[in-house]
C-alpha cells in the first residue's frame, strides 16, 4: 500500500538527478541518497539512473550503498517488473567496463548476469563464449584467476571448453571445472559419461587428485566397477586399498541412487574382508534403493555363504527394508537347529540403530521396529534381549502397536519391560490400538492405589524413560490417554511417598515430567517440604533454566517449600536474587519478587541492608 | 585426508535397571585403556557434561554443508592417574569440548590402565544418557570386550575407517597451542554469562557487527558487551589487573549456547581470552566435573584458515622430545618444572611442549595450567604434510623481525547507519557504525602496500607491487608484504563501541505509533 503523502517515483527520480548534478560533496550526497532510499518511490527508480554515476564519483564510498540497493527490477506495491539491460544499454555498458577494470568481481557478476539474461540455453552459450574469449586473452596467472572469478556463475561447461581451460591453467581452473560440471552427472546413470580427454590429460600431468575428483563425479557404474576391480587386484595392502577405493567411489545423488550392491559383492569376492570397512561405510547407500530393488540381497547371500555374520548384520540393519529385518529376526528365533548361543550372538549383532542423522543441534536415530508377533516370539525365547538390546525395536510407533507383547509381558510380571512399553505410549500419536494398551496398563496402576510407594516407584520408572521434547501436545495426551491422565494429573500426592522417585522425576529429560515433580514438591505437605529441601540443588537450577511461565510458577512453589531450613533458604535466596538479572521474555519477575519477599520475611537474617523494612513513626516532640 | 581406523569390539551402550546403571564406552581395541569405576557422587553433573560433549560433536555453526559424505571422529578419552578427560571437536572445526573429571569422582575397581583411546559415541547413546539418575548406582566402564563376554550389548564387531580432512586434524592440534597461549582469565558468575546468552536467545541480530566484546576497565569488574546493541552485562566479581582500559572482541557467540544447559547447575565459569579474534575458552565448573568449551576466533576461522596460531614450532632434538614425553608420562607439569627436570632453559622447554602439542602427544590442562601426556593418534602423524611450510608467512615473520615494516597510516573508515534493533525490552533505534580499517605503509622493498580489513579483522582488500601479488592477487592468499603489514599494525587497530543511540527514523516512528495503537486497542478489547 502506498504511504499517504509519499512522493511519486517521478519526483524521487527528479530529485536524484538534481542531486547527482548539483551536489558537490560526496558524503552529503551519500546521506541524502540513504534518506531517499527509505522512500517507497525509490524502488520504482531504475538502478541505471543513479548507480553508475555514484560508482563513478567514488566507488569506495558509494559501493556499499549500490550493493545494498542493487535490483534489476522496479517494484511498485506488490508487483515487480524486470528492467531490460537494453533500456539503459549505453550507461550500463560503460559501468560494466569500469567495474571490470576495477576488478570488482561481485558487481561484475551481477551486472554481467543482467546483461546476458534471457533463455537458459542462450545464456549458457553466451557465458561459455565469453569465458573462452576472456581466458584466451588473459596472459598471466593473475588475470586468468580474475577471469574465472568473474565468470563463476551458474552454468555448465562442455568437455572441450573444460579441457581448454585446464590446458591454459590447470592450477587455477581445477576447482572451477568441478564446480561447473553438467548437472546430468548427478542424475541418471546413462547420462554419466566420463570426460575421457580431460581425465587422461590430468593423469598425464600427474594431477591425480583432480582426475579422481572428476572420476567420482562422472564415472558410470560400469566404469567405476572396472576401476575398483583393477585396484582390488593391484593393491595388496588393505589400508592403501581402502584409501584407493575411497578415492574413486562415485558421488551419487541421493535422489537418484545407483545399485552399487553387485559391485560390492564382486569386490568382496575378490579381496575378502580387506574391503569390508570400505563396503560397510557405503552400505547406507543401498537403502536408497528400497523402492526399486533389493540392493542388499546379493550382499546378504554372500555374507551367509562366507559366514561373515558381522557383514550380514550390518547389511540387514543399515541397508535392508524393515520387513527384511523383521523376517531375519523371526527366522533366527524360529531356527531350532542352530545352537542357542549362536542364535543369541547373531541377534545381538542385528540390534541397534540403523542410521543416525545429525542436523546441527538436532539428531535423529532410525530403528527398525519389529512386528508384534516377532517381538512375542523373541520375548518367549530370549526375554533378556527384548529387555536389553532390542528394547528400542519394540516401542509403540505410528501404525505399529504391541498388544500381544504387552499381554505376554503383563502375564510374566516383567515390570522393567512393561515400564518401557508404557513410556512409549506417551510419545506416539494415540491411535486406538495404543489407547487400548494404555487402558490395560492404567488398570494395573490403579490396582496399586493402596501401595503409594510402589505406585510412585513404578510411575517414575515409566515417566523417566520418556525422551526429551517427545510430548508435543500435553493437553491432548492427558485427554485421550488414560494412563497419562493417571500418572500426570491424578496422582501428584502419591509421588510424595517415595523421595527417590521424586528425584528421578526431577532428573528426567522430559519437561512435563519435571513439571509434575515441581507440582508434587510444591504441595502444602510436610513430606513435600522435606523432599524439596533434599532436592534444592536441582530445584534452584529452575530459577535459571528457560521454562514456560506456568512451569516456572510450579517450580517457585517447590522452591518456597525447599527453603524450610536456613542453609537451603540461603541457597534459594541467593539464586533468586541473581535470577533478577536474567533478560528472559515472559519471566514472571513479579512472582520472583513475591518468592523473595516471602522468604526474606520468613528468614530476616538473610536480608541485605537495603532489604530491611523501613518503619516510619511520628516524630516525638521535644 | 588422513585415514583413521577404529576397532570397537561392541558399540558403546548405556544399560539401566532400577538400582544400577552402566555406561559402557567401547574403546578402540588397538589402544586398550581400562577403567572401571562407580561414579561416587555428582552423577547429574557427569551426565550433563557428557551430553554437552555429544551435542558439541554434531553441532555446526556454518550455513553451508560439506557437500561430500559426512564424517565424524569419535571422542578421545584419556585416563590419567589423577584425572579422566573426554575430548571432542565439532564437525565444523569451530568448537572444542573437554570434560574433566577428577579421579576422586570414581571408586575404581580392579586394575586401571592409563592411556588414550577413541570411544564409540552415537546419538542413541546420547539419548540413553538421559536415563542416568543420581538415585541409582552408576558405573563407568571403558574396556575392550569381545562378543563372547557380552550379554547385553547390541551391534557387532566391525572395523571402522574414516577419512578425516587434514585441516580438521590440524585445527584440533593447533587448539592445544591456543590453549597454552598467554591471555586474560576471568572468573565469572554463571548467571552473568547466562544473561548474555539469553539476551541473544531472545534477540536476533539481523545486522552486523555481531561480536561479543569484553570490556576491561581499571578498578571495575569486567563486563561483556553485545553488539550491535552495545548491551552491557557486568560480570560481577570478575576482577582483572589491567592498568589501562582494554577491550577484547570475539566472534561466533551463538556457539555459547552449547554451554547454556550447564550454566544453571554450575558453581562458576572461568573465561580465558587469548586476544582479539583469537580463540576463547569457557571452563564451566559443575559439582565434581568441569566442562571446557573452546571457540575459534570466529566460526569460519576454524583455527586454520590463515596460518598457524602462535609462534612456529621450533626445531628441537628428537632425543630431547622423547625425554620430555617420558617425563610427562609420569606426571603433569608446567614449562618451568619441565625445564628444571630436563636441565634445559625455559624457552627450550616451551618449544618442546609446543611441539608435543602440535604432534598430538601432549594436552594442555587450561584449568591447572599444566601439560599432560596424551597420544592423540595410534600412529605418528606426518608433520611435514600436516604443517606445510608457507613461504609467505615465513618471509612476513622475517620482515617484521627485521623491522622492515613502516606504517604510514592506520585509520578506520566509518560507515554509519541508523537501525531499529529489537531487544527484550522493545525496539530501540541506534546508529550502527561499521569500521573498516585501512592501513598503508611500506614493507621491505615495496614502497606502497595497502590493506583494508573489515570489522572482524578479515582482509577484504589488498594492494602490493610485488610479483607474487601481481601474479595471484589474493587468490592464493596474501603476499608476504601484506601479511607483514597486517601483523605490524595489529596494535594500532583498536576496538570501539559499534553503535550509539539515535533519533528514530520517520518510518520507524510511524511503525511505533501503529504498534502503540494496536496495543491500546488490544488492551481495550480485554
CSV table of C-alpha atoms in Angstrom, one decimal, chain B residues 221-360:
chain,number,residue,atom,x,y,z
B,221,UNK,CA,34.6,-5.6,37.2
B,222,UNK,CA,34.9,-6.8,33.6
B,223,UNK,CA,31.8,-6.6,31.5
B,224,UNK,CA,30.6,-8.3,28.4
B,225,UNK,CA,29.1,-6.1,25.6
B,226,UNK,CA,26.8,-7.4,22.9
B,227,UNK,CA,27.0,-5.7,19.5
B,228,UNK,CA,25.3,-4.0,17.8
B,229,UNK,CA,23.0,-3.1,20.7
B,230,UNK,CA,26.0,-2.3,22.9
B,231,UNK,CA,24.1,-4.1,25.6
B,232,UNK,CA,26.5,-4.5,28.6
B,233,UNK,CA,26.3,-7.2,31.2
B,234,UNK,CA,28.6,-6.6,34.2
B,235,UNK,CA,30.4,-9.7,35.2
B,236,UNK,CA,30.2,-9.2,39.0
B,237,UNK,CA,33.3,-10.2,40.8
B,238,UNK,CA,35.3,-10.7,37.6
B,239,UNK,CA,38.4,-8.9,38.7
B,240,UNK,CA,41.4,-8.2,36.4
B,241,UNK,CA,44.6,-6.3,36.8
B,242,UNK,CA,44.8,-4.2,33.6
B,243,UNK,CA,46.2,-0.7,34.4
B,244,UNK,CA,44.5,0.8,31.4
B,245,UNK,CA,41.2,0.2,29.6
B,246,UNK,CA,41.2,-2.8,27.2
B,247,UNK,CA,38.7,-4.5,25.1
B,248,UNK,CA,38.8,-7.9,23.5
B,249,UNK,CA,36.4,-8.8,20.7
B,250,UNK,CA,35.4,-12.4,20.0
B,251,UNK,CA,33.1,-13.7,17.3
B,252,UNK,CA,30.8,-16.7,16.8
B,253,UNK,CA,28.9,-16.0,20.1
B,254,UNK,CA,26.0,-18.2,19.0
B,255,UNK,CA,28.2,-21.2,19.9
B,256,UNK,CA,28.0,-20.3,23.6
B,257,UNK,CA,24.6,-21.9,23.6
B,258,UNK,CA,26.5,-25.2,23.8
B,259,UNK,CA,27.1,-24.4,27.5
B,260,UNK,CA,23.7,-22.9,28.2
B,261,UNK,CA,22.2,-26.1,29.6
B,262,UNK,CA,25.1,-26.4,32.0
B,263,UNK,CA,25.1,-22.9,33.5
B,264,UNK,CA,22.0,-23.3,35.8
B,265,UNK,CA,23.8,-26.1,37.6
B,266,UNK,CA,27.3,-24.5,37.6
B,267,UNK,CA,29.2,-23.1,40.5
B,268,UNK,CA,31.4,-20.7,38.5
B,269,UNK,CA,32.8,-20.2,35.0
B,270,UNK,CA,36.3,-19.3,34.1
B,271,UNK,CA,36.7,-17.4,30.9
B,272,UNK,CA,40.1,-17.5,29.1
B,273,UNK,CA,40.6,-14.8,26.5
B,274,UNK,CA,43.5,-15.1,24.2
B,275,UNK,CA,43.1,-11.8,22.3
B,276,UNK,CA,41.2,-10.1,19.5
B,277,UNK,CA,39.6,-12.6,17.1
B,278,UNK,CA,41.6,-15.4,18.7
B,279,UNK,CA,40.2,-18.5,20.4
B,280,UNK,CA,38.4,-18.1,23.8
B,281,UNK,CA,37.8,-20.8,26.4
B,282,UNK,CA,35.0,-21.2,28.9
B,283,UNK,CA,35.5,-23.7,31.8
B,284,UNK,CA,32.2,-24.4,33.4
B,285,UNK,CA,32.7,-25.7,36.9
B,286,UNK,CA,29.9,-28.2,37.8
B,287,UNK,CA,30.0,-30.0,41.1
B,288,UNK,CA,32.7,-32.6,40.6
B,289,UNK,CA,33.1,-32.1,36.8
B,290,UNK,CA,34.4,-29.3,34.6
B,291,UNK,CA,33.4,-28.8,31.0
B,292,UNK,CA,35.7,-26.7,28.9
B,293,UNK,CA,34.3,-25.1,25.7
B,294,UNK,CA,36.9,-23.8,23.3
B,295,UNK,CA,35.7,-21.4,20.5
B,296,UNK,CA,37.7,-20.3,17.5
B,297,UNK,CA,38.1,-16.6,16.9
B,298,UNK,CA,35.1,-16.7,14.6
B,299,UNK,CA,33.2,-19.6,13.1
B,300,UNK,CA,34.8,-19.6,9.7
B,301,UNK,CA,38.2,-19.0,11.1
B,302,UNK,CA,38.4,-22.7,12.2
B,303,UNK,CA,41.9,-22.1,13.6
B,304,UNK,CA,43.5,-23.0,10.3
B,305,UNK,CA,42.2,-20.7,7.5
B,306,UNK,CA,45.3,-18.5,7.6
B,307,UNK,CA,48.5,-19.6,9.1
B,308,UNK,CA,49.0,-21.1,12.5
B,309,UNK,CA,48.5,-19.7,15.9
B,310,UNK,CA,51.3,-18.5,18.0
B,311,UNK,CA,54.9,-19.0,17.2
B,312,UNK,CA,56.1,-21.5,14.7
B,313,UNK,CA,57.3,-24.8,16.2
B,314,UNK,CA,61.0,-24.5,17.0
B,315,UNK,CA,63.4,-27.2,15.9
B,316,UNK,CA,64.0,-29.5,18.8
B,317,UNK,CA,66.2,-32.5,19.1
B,318,UNK,CA,64.3,-35.8,18.8
B,319,UNK,CA,66.1,-37.3,21.8
B,320,UNK,CA,65.0,-34.3,23.9
B,321,UNK,CA,61.5,-34.7,22.7
B,322,UNK,CA,61.4,-38.3,23.8
B,323,UNK,CA,62.8,-37.4,27.2
B,324,UNK,CA,60.0,-34.8,27.6
B,325,UNK,CA,57.4,-37.4,26.7
B,326,UNK,CA,58.9,-39.8,29.3
B,327,UNK,CA,58.7,-37.1,32.0
B,328,UNK,CA,55.1,-36.2,31.0
B,329,UNK,CA,54.1,-39.8,31.2
B,330,UNK,CA,54.9,-39.8,34.9
B,331,UNK,CA,53.2,-36.6,35.9
B,332,UNK,CA,51.6,-33.4,34.7
B,333,UNK,CA,53.8,-30.3,34.8
B,334,UNK,CA,54.3,-26.8,33.6
B,335,UNK,CA,57.1,-25.3,31.5
B,336,UNK,CA,59.3,-24.3,34.4
B,337,UNK,CA,59.1,-27.8,36.0
B,338,UNK,CA,59.9,-29.4,32.7
B,339,UNK,CA,62.9,-27.1,32.2
B,340,UNK,CA,64.2,-27.9,35.7
B,341,UNK,CA,63.6,-31.7,35.2
B,342,UNK,CA,65.4,-31.8,31.8
B,343,UNK,CA,68.0,-29.3,32.7
B,344,UNK,CA,67.2,-27.1,29.7
B,345,UNK,CA,66.4,-23.3,29.6
B,346,UNK,CA,62.8,-22.4,30.0
B,347,UNK,CA,62.4,-21.2,26.3
B,348,UNK,CA,63.6,-24.7,25.2
B,349,UNK,CA,61.0,-26.3,27.5
B,350,UNK,CA,58.3,-24.1,26.0
B,351,UNK,CA,59.4,-25.1,22.5
B,352,UNK,CA,59.4,-28.7,23.4
B,353,UNK,CA,55.8,-28.5,24.8
B,354,UNK,CA,54.5,-26.6,21.8
B,355,UNK,CA,56.0,-29.1,19.5
B,356,UNK,CA,54.4,-32.0,21.5
B,357,UNK,CA,51.0,-30.3,21.3
B,358,UNK,CA,51.4,-29.9,17.5
B,359,UNK,CA,52.2,-33.6,17.3
B,360,UNK,CA,49.2,-34.6,19.4
